[in-house]
Amino acid sequence: MWECAGEEKRVGTRTVFVGNHPISETEAYIAQRFCDNRIVSSKYTLWNFLPKNLFEQFRRIANFYFLIIFLVQVTVDTPTSPVTSGLPLFFVITVTAIKQGYEDWLRHRADNEVNKSTVNIIENAKRVKKECEKIKVGDVVEVQADETFPCDLILLSSCTSDGTCYVTTASLDGESNCKTHYAVRDTIALCTAESIDTLRAAIECEQPQPDLYKFVGRINIYSNSLEAVARSLGPENLLLKGATLKSTRKIYGVAVYTGMETKMALNYQGKSQKRSAVEKSINTFLIVYLFILLTKAAVCTTLKYVWQSYPYNDEPWYNQKTQKERETLKVLKMFTDFLSFMVLFNFIIPVSMYVTVEMQKFLGSFFISWDKDFYDEEIKEGALVNTSDLNEELGQVDYVFTDKTGTLTENSMEFIECCIDGHKYNGVTEEVDGLSRTDGPLTHFDKADKNKEELFLRALCLCHTVEIKTNDAVDGATESTELTYVSSSPDEIALVKGAKKYGFTFLGTRNDCMRVENQRKEIEEYELLHTLNFDPVRRRMSVIVKDQKGDIYLFCKGADSAIFPRIQIPEPESTKLRNAIDSTKQHVERSAMNGYRTLGVAFKNIAPDDYERINRQLIEAKMALQDREEKMEEVLDDIETNMNLIGATAVEDKLQDQAAETIEALHAAGLKVWVLTGDKMETAKSTCYACRLFQTSTELLELTTKTIKECERKDRLHELLIEYRKKLLREFPKSTKRNCKKRAWTDQEYGLIIDGATLSLILNSSQECGSSNYKSIFLQICMKCTAVLCCRMAPLQKAQIVRMVKNLKGSPITLSIGDGANDVSMILESHVGIGIKGKEGRQAARNSDYSVPKFKHLKKLLLAHGHLYYVRIAHLVQYFFYKNLCFILPQFLYQFFCGFSQQPLYDAAYLTMYNICFTSLPILAYSLLEQHINIDTLTSDPRLYMNISGNAMLQLGPFLYWTFLAAFEGTVFFFGTYFLFQTSSLEDNGTVYGNWTFGTIVFTVLVFTVTLKLALDTRFWTWINHFVIWGSLAFYVFFSFFWGGIIWPFLKQQRMYFVFAQMLSSVSTWLAIVFLIFISLFPEILLIVLKTVRRRSARNLNLELPMLLSYKHIDSGYS
């Protein structure tokens, strides 16, 4: 906690003196202690890079394991050189360190660009240039147009007479529209360096916190008499670091948060790490292979001492033991031998796989960014990958959770119709370049009273936060017919334009006066007393205004569920008023069923005495530093009651292009799609039918406040849950994952609709002993439904739904997609989060793992990219374990023929370079470029997605297949060469071959076999594949000639000298190598031929997957 200077200290608050001037010359000034303005996004420094990076890398199990092996080789007399494990480990550690160091250097460079930039600070009434990192809390900063704010500032004044400025926050939340920020009225006039330096004020505000949209504070301004004038400060007064000043020449602001305490810095710190299912499979395989390694070492150690139990084997005449060896404890010797065997077989654990997987994920993510199909002409952007660690998870999704507004729909609002005092008015308005256009004549059904019409239209013109954008500083709008409206909400622009179509035009705000041109072309002015902003809990917003006659009005608009309960209940004799309210409710319901977004509009007169009380309560609540939100909520709840209903509006949000086709494709791929929205049920249901989430044949099961009566709600809820479960259990008695996917195409489909209130009842009731099974019954119902619609959802409830499904038996993979700040919680909660670069800002895109411009791009992202990424990396993982088992099994078998003496079969150079050079590039190229099925085929036939679901290629079956294949091939390598060596002379001149020739033949067959195995698996050949596959084989041959053709001065033993060249001079060796490669690959070739014949004979099938033997073949679910 920082120390706060000032006369009042509060927990969780700080006091900032403007300009770092003491309030009084007579009072002692306590120096403030806050952090400097340096931004540090880097992870390392020059002095801590090596220890910190090494510590992080050796936390990885495989790296730590190889470090232990290396230390054993250094300290114990082992059969292989420490170089054999030390060099691959050094390579892996070095490559990873270089990659992480380069990324951190880029962060350092970016930090320096920001920290060393120059800013203008007001000191002693003069403008002084300083480096950005030298700004202190309390400094007054001058910012010019189009500059970014160097820290979080409280706006003191601007070049405009009303103290406003316009800001874009695209770098923070992606919103490119201008936002208006305000200075407090007492500092508006201080717009020069000299005048701003005379200000004596203290700001009390909350301690730094990351929420971009919340700020609580107050400013105490001291005059000569030292009587403080207190003004409240909120988010509208705070200019955030990273935001840009627009359409305003200059502003003055005081720094309140600097450096790593700015909201931007706090927002970019730490996001929870997500792990893919493939990573978990790798860890499982590592444990299995570690067990195999320990078993091999234990078997060899045991058999060594069984073999040495015979004296002539333990101490032959030609190899007598030393005195030290005879005196060594047998237990210690056995332990040392066990460690030596572990060192000998340690290459069964593929340490280089981690580097290859990281490179594959990092490089593979570029293919998503480069995909031209993801490019959107409207926003001039494509897809963005924020987390490359989850590429393969895109191919394993079971559940898709999607927002509605802005995700399934365009979030481009058109004013369609309205209802005034129970009378319906109909017309269409479209937004074209900020103007209104009316299609066809305006029609109405009966008419409301003229005064009610005008009151309704005034409400639309006044109850909003719309601004008028001009190219220069704005002091107010002119009475131009061509007005450009800007707002953070497309709904508000549509409503203001709707009012303009009916003859009431909003002309902007000047000096807290809202100006409206009425149908008679008269300018009306209303003093804006208070704006009660919209929030997702209240689901409404209000303004309090005073007209030119002095009458005070409250205008309120919001969701019908938030407006109708607050309407003043008419007297029983007021039949006309009751009918108007009922007609408006019916209009809202009909509009919602047509898929329109509806809002209720209400007002009330406020008496002067009541306004005094309301104003006092609002000021007190706004001035509170502690619990300001709760106090404001209480005051607003009291103000927005007993209102009079004026009417309602209906705005259309069009369905996104190809949204319906995308959902159909996801269903066909076996995915379950849930729509989670805050909209009312009727609107959401209509949208779900339009986007084909629900089919006309889908039977809907409803769990909403309408189906559950207010009285005895829990009893009715329990009855419905039991009833629905019985119905679904009769329909689908057994519910395996495979059956669930088949029935979507063969049986009756069911859809579930639930609202937020009922969901709360289900989740909260689990705490009560009598209703503990509500949640489990609800989940059983959900799992048997093909689609689920959750309406009236709060953001937290969206996350609860995702968490609930994540924790289901079998841990299904979840994906959430949304475009707004209210979707961030579910995006972070799910396994894979996708943000839409929409019109509600970029909060969702910033917090997502992947972001795309439109919902339709989800189809290709999952069905093509996800499918291919999963197949590639699954094949990579299986192949790595396969080739290392092929590599080490002959070494194990060799021990049975060398008296378990720990004699290596391969030369140290081959041991070192097998994973680094000879076999690494072909599998990397395969894992980046392979397309076992054409991308167009994958997107056009979604059923193929089901064949890899459930981590199919990394299950026990495929793992055993690869393991047995490696065991078969390793056995062929060893015994095939062994039988060849039954004739010790392989040349006509009688030259005898030794153990290094034996090992080199085995190694040659090994390298060619595992590389050609990958060539057999490759379906999509490019020049890169040809280059790395044939190039790797050529490099092995070249290296072997080179390594054995020179006497190396740094080697004590030249055991490989001329071995490779002499080996290849024998015709029988050539024949043996070719024959053993063919025998090893024969099962693969035979299976490919058989499956190709079967595929050609199955003419009735549209498509059969290519012959990846680890592929999961299941019934796709079509009859």
XYZ file of N, CA and C in Angstrom, residues 65 465 546 561 604 706 738 748 773 896 926 943-944 999 1091 1097:
48
model
N 15.189 -34.007 -16.733
C 15.595 -35.413 -16.838
C 16.936 -35.524 -17.569
N -26.381 9.143 -25.069
C -25.035 9.713 -24.888
C -24.386 9.964 -26.246
N -33.850 20.130 -17.815
C -34.739 21.251 -17.488
C -35.028 22.012 -18.781
N -37.980 -5.445 -19.514
C -38.000 -6.046 -18.169
C -37.511 -5.059 -17.110
N -40.991 11.069 -16.251
C -41.783 11.597 -15.142
C -41.362 13.042 -14.877
N -41.725 -17.860 -17.475
C -43.097 -18.017 -17.976
C -43.617 -19.426 -17.714
N -20.724 -41.236 -29.205
C -20.955 -41.607 -30.596
C -22.439 -41.588 -30.919
N -35.578 -37.496 -33.539
C -36.163 -36.197 -33.189
C -35.117 -35.323 -32.481
N -30.091 -32.221 -6.469
C -29.937 -32.876 -7.768
C -30.455 -32.037 -8.923
N 22.228 -58.201 -25.036
C 22.130 -59.660 -24.860
C 23.286 -60.378 -25.565
N 6.680 -31.696 -42.321
C 5.406 -32.424 -42.379
C 4.373 -31.769 -41.462
N -18.557 -33.575 -41.721
C -18.536 -34.864 -41.016
C -17.119 -35.337 -40.724
N -16.165 -34.916 -41.551
C -14.781 -35.353 -41.362
C -14.217 -34.898 -40.019
N 27.034 -51.685 -35.999
C 26.183 -50.594 -35.520
C 25.858 -49.588 -36.609
N -6.055 -50.873 -48.046
C -7.048 -49.819 -47.809
C -7.374 -49.069 -49.089
N -13.280 -49.904 -54.005
C -14.447 -50.790 -54.147
C -15.697 -50.211 -53.488
